[in-house]
Short mmCIF file of N, CA and C in Angstrom, two decimals:
data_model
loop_
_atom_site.label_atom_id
_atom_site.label_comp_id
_atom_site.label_asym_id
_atom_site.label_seq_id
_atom_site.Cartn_x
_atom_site.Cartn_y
_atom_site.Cartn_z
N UNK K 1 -0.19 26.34 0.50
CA UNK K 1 -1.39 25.96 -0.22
C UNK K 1 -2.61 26.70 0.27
N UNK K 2 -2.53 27.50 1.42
CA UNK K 2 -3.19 28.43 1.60
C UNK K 2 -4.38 28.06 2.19
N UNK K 3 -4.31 26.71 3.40
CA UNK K 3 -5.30 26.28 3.74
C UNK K 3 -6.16 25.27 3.33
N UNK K 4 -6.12 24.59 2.18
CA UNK K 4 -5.97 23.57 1.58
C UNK K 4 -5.75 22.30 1.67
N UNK K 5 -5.96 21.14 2.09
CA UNK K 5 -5.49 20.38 2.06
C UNK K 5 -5.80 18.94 1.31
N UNK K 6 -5.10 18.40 0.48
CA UNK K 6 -5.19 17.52 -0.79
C UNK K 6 -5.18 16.33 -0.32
N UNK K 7 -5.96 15.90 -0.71
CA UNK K 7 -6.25 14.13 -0.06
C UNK K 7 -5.71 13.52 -1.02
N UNK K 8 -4.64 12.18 -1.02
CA UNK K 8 -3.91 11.94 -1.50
C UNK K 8 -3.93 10.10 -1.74
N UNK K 9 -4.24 9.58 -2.68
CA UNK K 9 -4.61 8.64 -2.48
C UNK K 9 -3.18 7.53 -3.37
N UNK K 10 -2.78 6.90 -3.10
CA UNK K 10 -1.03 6.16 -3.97
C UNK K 10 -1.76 5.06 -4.20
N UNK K 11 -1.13 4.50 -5.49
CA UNK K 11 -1.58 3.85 -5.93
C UNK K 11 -0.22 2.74 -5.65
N UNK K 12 -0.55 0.89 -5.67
CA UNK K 12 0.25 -0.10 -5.51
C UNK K 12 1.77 0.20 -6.53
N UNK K 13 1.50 0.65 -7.82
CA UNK K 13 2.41 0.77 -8.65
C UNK K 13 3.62 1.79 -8.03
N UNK K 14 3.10 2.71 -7.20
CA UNK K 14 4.26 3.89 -7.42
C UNK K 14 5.04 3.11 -5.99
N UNK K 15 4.05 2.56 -4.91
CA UNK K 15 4.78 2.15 -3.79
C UNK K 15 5.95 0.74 -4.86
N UNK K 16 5.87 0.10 -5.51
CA UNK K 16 6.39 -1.00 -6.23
C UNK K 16 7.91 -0.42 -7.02
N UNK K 17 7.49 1.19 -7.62
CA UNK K 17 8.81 1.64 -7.98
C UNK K 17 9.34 1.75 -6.76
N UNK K 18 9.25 2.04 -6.01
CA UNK K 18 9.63 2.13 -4.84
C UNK K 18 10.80 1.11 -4.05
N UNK K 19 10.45 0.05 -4.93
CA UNK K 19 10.60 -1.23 -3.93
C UNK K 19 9.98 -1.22 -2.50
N UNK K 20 8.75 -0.86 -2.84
CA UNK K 20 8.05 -0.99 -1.14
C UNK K 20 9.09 -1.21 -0.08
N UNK K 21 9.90 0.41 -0.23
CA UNK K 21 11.15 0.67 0.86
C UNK K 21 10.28 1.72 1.78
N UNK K 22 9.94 1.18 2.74
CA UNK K 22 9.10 2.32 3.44
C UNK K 22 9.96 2.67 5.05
N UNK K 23 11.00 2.69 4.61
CA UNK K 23 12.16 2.56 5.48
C UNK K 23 12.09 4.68 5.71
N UNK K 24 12.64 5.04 7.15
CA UNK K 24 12.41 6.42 7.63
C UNK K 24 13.44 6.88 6.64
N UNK K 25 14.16 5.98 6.80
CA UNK K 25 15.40 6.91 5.65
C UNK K 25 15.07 6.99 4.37
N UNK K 26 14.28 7.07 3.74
CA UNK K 26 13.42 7.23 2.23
C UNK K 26 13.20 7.99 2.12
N UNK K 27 14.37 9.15 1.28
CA UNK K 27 13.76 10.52 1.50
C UNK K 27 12.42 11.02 0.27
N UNK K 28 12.05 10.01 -0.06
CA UNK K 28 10.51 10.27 -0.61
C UNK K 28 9.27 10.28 0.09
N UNK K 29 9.60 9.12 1.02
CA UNK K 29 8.23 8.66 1.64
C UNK K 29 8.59 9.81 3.02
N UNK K 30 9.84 10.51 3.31
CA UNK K 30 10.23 11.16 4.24
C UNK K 30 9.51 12.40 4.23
N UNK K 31 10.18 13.14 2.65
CA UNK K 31 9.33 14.67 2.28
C UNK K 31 8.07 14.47 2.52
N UNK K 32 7.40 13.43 2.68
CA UNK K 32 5.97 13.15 1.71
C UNK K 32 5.18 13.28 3.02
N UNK K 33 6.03 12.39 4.31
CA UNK K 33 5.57 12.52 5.73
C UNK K 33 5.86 13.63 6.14
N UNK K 34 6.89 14.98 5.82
CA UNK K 34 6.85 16.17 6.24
C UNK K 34 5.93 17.28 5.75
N UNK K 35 4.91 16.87 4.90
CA UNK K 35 4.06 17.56 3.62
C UNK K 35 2.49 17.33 4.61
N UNK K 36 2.84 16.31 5.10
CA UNK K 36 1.29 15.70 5.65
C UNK K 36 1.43 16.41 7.23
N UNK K 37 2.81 16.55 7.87
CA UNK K 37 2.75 17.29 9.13
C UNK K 37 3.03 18.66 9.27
N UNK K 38 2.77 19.03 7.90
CA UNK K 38 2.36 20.77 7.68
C UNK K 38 0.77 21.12 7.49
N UNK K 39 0.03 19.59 7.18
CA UNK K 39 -1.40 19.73 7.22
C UNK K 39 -1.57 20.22 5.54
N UNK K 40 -0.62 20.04 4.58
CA UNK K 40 -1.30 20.20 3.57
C UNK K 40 -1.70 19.30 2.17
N UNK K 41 -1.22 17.79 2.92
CA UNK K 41 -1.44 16.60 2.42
C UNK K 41 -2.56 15.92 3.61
N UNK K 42 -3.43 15.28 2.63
CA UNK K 42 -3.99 13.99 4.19
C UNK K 42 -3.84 12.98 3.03
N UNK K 43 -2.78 11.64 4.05
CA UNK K 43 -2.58 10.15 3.10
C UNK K 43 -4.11 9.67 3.73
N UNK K 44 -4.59 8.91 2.00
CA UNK K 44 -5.65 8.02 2.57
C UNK K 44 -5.71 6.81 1.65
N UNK K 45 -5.37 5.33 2.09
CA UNK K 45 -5.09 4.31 1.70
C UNK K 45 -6.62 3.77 2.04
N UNK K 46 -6.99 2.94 0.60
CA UNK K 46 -7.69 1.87 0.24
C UNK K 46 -7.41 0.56 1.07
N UNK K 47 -8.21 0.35 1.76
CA UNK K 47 -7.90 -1.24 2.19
C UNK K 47 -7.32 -2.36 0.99
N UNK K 48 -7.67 -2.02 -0.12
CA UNK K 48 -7.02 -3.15 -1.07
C UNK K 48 -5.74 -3.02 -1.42
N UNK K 49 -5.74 -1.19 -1.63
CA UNK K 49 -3.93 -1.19 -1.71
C UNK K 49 -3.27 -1.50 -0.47
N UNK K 50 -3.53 -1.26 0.76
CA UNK K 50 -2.98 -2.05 2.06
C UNK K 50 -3.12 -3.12 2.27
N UNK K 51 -3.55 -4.02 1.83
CA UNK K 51 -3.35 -5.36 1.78
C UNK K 51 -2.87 -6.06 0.77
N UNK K 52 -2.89 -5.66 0.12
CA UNK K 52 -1.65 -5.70 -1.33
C UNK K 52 -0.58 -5.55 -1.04
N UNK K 53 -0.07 -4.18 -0.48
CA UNK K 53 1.26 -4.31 0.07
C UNK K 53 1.76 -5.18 0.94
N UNK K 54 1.10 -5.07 2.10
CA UNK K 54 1.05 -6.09 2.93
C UNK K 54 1.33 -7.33 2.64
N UNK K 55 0.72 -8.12 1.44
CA UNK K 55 0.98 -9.16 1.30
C UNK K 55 2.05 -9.60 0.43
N UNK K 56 2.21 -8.56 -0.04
CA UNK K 56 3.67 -8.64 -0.80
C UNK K 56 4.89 -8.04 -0.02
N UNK K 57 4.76 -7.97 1.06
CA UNK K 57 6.04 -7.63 2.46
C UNK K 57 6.08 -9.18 2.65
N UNK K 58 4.97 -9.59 3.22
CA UNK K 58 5.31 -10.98 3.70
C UNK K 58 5.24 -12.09 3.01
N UNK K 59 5.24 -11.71 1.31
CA UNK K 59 5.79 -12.77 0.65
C UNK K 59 7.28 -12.89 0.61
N UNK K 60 7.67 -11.51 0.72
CA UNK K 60 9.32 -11.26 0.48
C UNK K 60 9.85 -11.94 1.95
N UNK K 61 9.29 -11.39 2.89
CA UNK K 61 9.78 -11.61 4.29
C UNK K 61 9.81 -13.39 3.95
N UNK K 62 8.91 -14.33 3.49
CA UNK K 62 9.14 -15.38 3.55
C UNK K 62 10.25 -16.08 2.49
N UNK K 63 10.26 -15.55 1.48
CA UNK K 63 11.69 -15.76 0.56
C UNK K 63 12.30 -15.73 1.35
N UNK K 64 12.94 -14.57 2.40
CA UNK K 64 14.04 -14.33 2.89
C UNK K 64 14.26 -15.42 3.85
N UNK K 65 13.13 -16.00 4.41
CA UNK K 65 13.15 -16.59 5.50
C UNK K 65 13.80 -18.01 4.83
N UNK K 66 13.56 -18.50 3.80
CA UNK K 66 13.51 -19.61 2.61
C UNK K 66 15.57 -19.40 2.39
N UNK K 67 15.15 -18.34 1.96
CA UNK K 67 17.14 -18.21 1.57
C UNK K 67 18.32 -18.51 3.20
N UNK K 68 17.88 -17.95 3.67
CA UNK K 68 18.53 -17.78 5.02
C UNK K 68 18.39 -19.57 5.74
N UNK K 69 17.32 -19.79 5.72
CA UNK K 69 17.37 -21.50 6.10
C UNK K 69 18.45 -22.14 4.84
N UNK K 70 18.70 -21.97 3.78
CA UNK K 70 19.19 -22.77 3.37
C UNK K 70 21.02 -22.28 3.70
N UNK K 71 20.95 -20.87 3.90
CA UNK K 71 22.18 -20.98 4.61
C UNK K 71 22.48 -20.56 6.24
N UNK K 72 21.50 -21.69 6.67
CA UNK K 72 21.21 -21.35 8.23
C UNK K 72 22.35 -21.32 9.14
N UNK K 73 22.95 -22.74 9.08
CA UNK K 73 24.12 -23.01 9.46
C UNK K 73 25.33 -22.17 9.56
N UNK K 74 25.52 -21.53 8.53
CA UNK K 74 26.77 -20.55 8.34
C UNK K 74 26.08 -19.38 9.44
N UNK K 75 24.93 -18.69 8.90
CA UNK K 75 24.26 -17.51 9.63
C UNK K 75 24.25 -18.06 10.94
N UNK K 76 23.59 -19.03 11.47
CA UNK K 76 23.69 -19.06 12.74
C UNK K 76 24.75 -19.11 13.56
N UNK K 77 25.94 -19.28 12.84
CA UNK K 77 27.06 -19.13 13.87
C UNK K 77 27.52 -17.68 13.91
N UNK K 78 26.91 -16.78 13.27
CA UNK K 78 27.53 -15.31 13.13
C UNK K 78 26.37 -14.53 14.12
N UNK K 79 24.95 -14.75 13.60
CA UNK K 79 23.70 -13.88 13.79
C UNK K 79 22.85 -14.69 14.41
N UNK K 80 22.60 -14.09 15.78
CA UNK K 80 21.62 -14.69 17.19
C UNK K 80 20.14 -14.92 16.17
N UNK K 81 19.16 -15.83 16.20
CA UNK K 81 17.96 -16.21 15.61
C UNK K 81 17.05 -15.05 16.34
N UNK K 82 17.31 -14.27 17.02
CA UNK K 82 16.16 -13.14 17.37
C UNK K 82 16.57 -11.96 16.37
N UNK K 83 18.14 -12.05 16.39
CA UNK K 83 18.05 -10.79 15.49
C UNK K 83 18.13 -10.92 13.46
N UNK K 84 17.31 -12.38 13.55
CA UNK K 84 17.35 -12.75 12.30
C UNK K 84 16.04 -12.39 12.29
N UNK K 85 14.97 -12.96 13.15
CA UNK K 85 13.97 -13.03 13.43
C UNK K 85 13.23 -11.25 13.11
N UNK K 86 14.27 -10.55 13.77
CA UNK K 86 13.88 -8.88 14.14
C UNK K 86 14.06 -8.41 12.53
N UNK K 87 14.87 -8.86 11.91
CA UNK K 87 15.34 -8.15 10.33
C UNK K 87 14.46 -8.68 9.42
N UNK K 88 13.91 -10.03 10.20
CA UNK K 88 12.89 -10.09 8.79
C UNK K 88 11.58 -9.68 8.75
N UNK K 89 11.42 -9.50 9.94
CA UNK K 89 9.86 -8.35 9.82
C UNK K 89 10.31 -6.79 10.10
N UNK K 90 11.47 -6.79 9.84
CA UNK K 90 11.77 -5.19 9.76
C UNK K 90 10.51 -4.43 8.92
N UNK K 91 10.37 -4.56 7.60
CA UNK K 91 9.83 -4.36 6.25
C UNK K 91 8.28 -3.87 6.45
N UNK K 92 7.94 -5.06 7.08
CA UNK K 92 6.71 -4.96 7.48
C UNK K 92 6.26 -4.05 8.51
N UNK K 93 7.00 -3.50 9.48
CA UNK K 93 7.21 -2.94 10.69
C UNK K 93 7.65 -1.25 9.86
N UNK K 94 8.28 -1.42 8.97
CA UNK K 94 8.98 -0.26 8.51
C UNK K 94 7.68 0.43 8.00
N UNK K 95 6.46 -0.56 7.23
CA UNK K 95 5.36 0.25 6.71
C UNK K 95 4.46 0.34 7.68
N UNK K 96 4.01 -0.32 8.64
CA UNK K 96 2.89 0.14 9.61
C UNK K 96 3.59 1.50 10.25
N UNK K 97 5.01 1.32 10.66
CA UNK K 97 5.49 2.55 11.06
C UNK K 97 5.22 4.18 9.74
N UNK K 98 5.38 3.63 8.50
CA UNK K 98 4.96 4.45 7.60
C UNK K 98 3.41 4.82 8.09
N UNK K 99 2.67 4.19 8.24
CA UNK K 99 1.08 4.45 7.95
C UNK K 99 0.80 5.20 9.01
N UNK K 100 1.53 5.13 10.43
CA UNK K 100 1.02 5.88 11.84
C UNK K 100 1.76 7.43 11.37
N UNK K 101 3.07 7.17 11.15
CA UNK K 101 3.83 8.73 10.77
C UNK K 101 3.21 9.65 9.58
N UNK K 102 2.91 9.26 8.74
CA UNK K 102 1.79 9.24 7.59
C UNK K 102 0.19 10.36 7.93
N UNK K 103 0.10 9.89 9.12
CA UNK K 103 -1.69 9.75 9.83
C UNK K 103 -2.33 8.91 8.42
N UNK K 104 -1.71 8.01 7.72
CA UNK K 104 -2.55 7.52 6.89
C UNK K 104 -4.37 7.01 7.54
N UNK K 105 -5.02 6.72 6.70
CA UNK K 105 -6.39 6.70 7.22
C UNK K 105 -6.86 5.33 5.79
N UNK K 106 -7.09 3.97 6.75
CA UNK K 106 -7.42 3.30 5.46
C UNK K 106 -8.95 3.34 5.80
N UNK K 107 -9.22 3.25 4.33
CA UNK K 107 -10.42 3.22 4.33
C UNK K 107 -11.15 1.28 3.70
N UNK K 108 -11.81 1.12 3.94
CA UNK K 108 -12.74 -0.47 4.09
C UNK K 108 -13.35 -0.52 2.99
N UNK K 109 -13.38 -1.15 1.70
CA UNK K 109 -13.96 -1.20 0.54
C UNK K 109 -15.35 -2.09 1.14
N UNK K 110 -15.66 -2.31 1.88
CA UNK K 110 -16.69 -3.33 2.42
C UNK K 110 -18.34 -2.78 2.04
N UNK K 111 -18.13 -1.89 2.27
CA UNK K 111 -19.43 -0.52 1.78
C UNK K 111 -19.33 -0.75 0.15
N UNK K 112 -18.48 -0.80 -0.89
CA UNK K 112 -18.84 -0.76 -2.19
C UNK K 112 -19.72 -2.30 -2.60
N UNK K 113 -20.15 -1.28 -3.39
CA UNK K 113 -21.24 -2.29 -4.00
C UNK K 113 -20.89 -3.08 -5.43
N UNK K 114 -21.09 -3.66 -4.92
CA UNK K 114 -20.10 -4.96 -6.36
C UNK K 114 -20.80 -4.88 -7.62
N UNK K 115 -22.25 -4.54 -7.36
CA UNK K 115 -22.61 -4.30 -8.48
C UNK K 115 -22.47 -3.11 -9.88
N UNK K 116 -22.39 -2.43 -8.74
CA UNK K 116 -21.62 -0.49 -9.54
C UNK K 116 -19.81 -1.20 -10.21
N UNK K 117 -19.17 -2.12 -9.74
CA UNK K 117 -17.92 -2.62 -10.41
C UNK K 117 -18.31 -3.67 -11.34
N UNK K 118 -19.51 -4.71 -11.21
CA UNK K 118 -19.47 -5.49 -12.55
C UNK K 118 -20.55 -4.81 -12.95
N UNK K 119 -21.17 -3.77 -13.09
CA UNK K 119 -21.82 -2.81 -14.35
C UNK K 119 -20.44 -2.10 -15.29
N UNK K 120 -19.91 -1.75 -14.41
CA UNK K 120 -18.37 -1.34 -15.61
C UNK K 120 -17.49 -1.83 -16.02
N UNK K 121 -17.77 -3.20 -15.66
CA UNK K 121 -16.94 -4.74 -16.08
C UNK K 121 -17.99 -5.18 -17.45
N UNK K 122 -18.91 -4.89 -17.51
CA UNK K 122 -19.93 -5.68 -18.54
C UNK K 122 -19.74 -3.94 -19.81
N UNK K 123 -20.29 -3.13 -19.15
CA UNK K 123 -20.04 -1.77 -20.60
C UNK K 123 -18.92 -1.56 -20.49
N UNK K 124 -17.45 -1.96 -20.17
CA UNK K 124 -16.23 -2.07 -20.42
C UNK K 124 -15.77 -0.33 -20.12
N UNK K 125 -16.40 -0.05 -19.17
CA UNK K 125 -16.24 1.28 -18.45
C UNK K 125 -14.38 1.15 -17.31
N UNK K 126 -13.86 2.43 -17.29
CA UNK K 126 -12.57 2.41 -16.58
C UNK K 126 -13.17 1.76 -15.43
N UNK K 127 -12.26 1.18 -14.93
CA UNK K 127 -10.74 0.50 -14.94
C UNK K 127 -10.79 -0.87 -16.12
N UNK K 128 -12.24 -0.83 -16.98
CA UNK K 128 -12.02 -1.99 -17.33
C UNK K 128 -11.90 -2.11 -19.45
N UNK K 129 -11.54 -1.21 -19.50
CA UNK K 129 -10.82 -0.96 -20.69
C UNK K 129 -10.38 -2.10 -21.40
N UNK K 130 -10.49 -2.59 -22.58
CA UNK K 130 -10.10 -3.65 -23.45
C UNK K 130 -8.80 -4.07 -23.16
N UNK K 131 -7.82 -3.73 -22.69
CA UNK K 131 -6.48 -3.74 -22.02
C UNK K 131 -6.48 -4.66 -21.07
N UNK K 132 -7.53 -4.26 -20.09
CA UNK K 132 -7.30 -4.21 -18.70
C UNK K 132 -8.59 -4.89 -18.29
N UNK K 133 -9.06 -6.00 -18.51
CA UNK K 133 -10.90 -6.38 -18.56
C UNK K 133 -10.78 -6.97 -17.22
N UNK K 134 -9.58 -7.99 -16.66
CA UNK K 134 -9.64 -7.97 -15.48
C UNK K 134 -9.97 -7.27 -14.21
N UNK K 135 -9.00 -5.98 -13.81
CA UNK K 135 -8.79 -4.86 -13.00
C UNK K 135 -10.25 -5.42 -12.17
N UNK K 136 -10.48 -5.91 -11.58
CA UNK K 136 -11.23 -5.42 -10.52
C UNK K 136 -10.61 -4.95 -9.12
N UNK K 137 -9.39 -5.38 -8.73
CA UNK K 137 -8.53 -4.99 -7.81
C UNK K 137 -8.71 -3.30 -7.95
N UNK K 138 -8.52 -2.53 -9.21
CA UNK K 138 -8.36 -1.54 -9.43
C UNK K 138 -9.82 -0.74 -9.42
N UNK K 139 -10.93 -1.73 -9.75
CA UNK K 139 -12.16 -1.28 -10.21
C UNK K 139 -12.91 -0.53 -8.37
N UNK K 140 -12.08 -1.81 -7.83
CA UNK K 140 -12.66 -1.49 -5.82
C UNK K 140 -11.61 -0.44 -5.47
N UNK K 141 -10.87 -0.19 -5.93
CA UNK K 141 -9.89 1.06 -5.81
C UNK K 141 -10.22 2.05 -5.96
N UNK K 142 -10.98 2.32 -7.03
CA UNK K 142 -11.52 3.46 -7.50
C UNK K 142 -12.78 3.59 -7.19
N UNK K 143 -13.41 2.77 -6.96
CA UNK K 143 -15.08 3.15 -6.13
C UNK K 143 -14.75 3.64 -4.92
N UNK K 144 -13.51 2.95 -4.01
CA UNK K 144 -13.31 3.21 -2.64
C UNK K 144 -13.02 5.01 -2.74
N UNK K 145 -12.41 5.24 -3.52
CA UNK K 145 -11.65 6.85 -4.06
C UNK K 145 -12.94 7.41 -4.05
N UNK K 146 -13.87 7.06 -4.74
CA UNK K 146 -14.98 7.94 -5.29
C UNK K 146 -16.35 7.70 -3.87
N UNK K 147 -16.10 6.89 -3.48
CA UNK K 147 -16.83 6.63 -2.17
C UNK K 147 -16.43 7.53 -0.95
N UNK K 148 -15.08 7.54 -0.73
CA UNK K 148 -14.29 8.77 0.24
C UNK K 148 -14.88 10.14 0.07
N UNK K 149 -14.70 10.39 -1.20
CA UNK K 149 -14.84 11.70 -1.49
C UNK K 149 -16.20 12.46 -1.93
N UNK K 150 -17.35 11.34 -2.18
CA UNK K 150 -18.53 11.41 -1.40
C UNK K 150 -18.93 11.77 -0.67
N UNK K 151 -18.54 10.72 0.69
CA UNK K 151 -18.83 10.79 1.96
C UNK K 151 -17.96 12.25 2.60
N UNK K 152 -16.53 12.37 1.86
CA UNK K 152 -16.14 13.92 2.71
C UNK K 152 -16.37 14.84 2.07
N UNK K 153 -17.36 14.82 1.17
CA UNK K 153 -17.73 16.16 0.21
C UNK K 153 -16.35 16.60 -0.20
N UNK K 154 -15.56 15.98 -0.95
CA UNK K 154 -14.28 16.77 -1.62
C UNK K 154 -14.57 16.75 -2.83
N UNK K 155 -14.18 18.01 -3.41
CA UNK K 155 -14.38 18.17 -4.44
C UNK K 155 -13.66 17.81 -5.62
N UNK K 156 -11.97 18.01 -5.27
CA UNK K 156 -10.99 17.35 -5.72
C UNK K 156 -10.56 16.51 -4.88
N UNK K 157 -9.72 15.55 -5.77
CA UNK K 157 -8.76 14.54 -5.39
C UNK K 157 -7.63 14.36 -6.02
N UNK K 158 -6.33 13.85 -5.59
CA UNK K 158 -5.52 13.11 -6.50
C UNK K 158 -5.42 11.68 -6.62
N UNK K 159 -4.91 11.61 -7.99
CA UNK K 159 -4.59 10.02 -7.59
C UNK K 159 -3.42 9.72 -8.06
#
């Protein structure tokens, strides 16, 4: 890329095709971490999409926890409670381990100004499209995007 490097911002949906498998053996999220340690990707996550994920790891992690109690009894005579314990925050562990291998860099929507998102909530400006009038999840997504690239003078971005 010739020196270049593309700031790269994922959106909740593509991690979701995914099945938020952020497991080393993923050879997507794998290439994607060998792209960023050639220096010609930089990952940079939104605090809202990281806590989104996040909270949808440890909704699953608690299903699991929900299924497994109801067949505790059987499991516990096979599988020690630490290494039940260890598999169910695997998931969660699998993506912070994503975000350090990554050099992901989240960034803090705390700086956007709520008012620049319900001015494009009221003139029905993107993210908030007749479709989509809710999106404010998406609306702090995209200020955070356009706030980054502000502050690092980039000229392009992806999203």
């Amino acid at each position: 890329m010739g020196g270049i490097i593309l700031t790269v911002f994922i959106d909740t949906n593509v991690y979701k095709k995914l099945n938020f498998n952020f497991d080393e053996r993923n050879s997507i999220f794998k290439s994607f971490i060998n792209i960023i340690k050639k220096k010609e990707v930089k990952n940079v996550i939104i605090s809202v999409i990281d806590n989104e994920i996040i909270t949808h790891l440890n909704r699953r992690t608690e299903e699991n926890r929900k299924c497994i109690k109801k067949y505790y009894k059987w499991i516990s005579d096979v599988i020690s409670d630490e290494i039940i314990e260890e598999n169910l925050n695997k998931e969660l562990e699998d993506y912070e381990k994503f975000k350090r291998n990554s050099l992901s860099e989240v960034i803090d929507v705390k700086d956007i100004n709520p008012e620049n998102v319900l001015d494009k909530y009221f003139k029905r400006n993107p993210s908030f499209e007749d479709s989509k009038q809710n999106e404010f999840k998406d609306a702090f997504f995209i200020e955070g995007i356009l706030k980054y690239a502000e502050d690092n003078c980039l000229n392009e971005f992806l999203l």
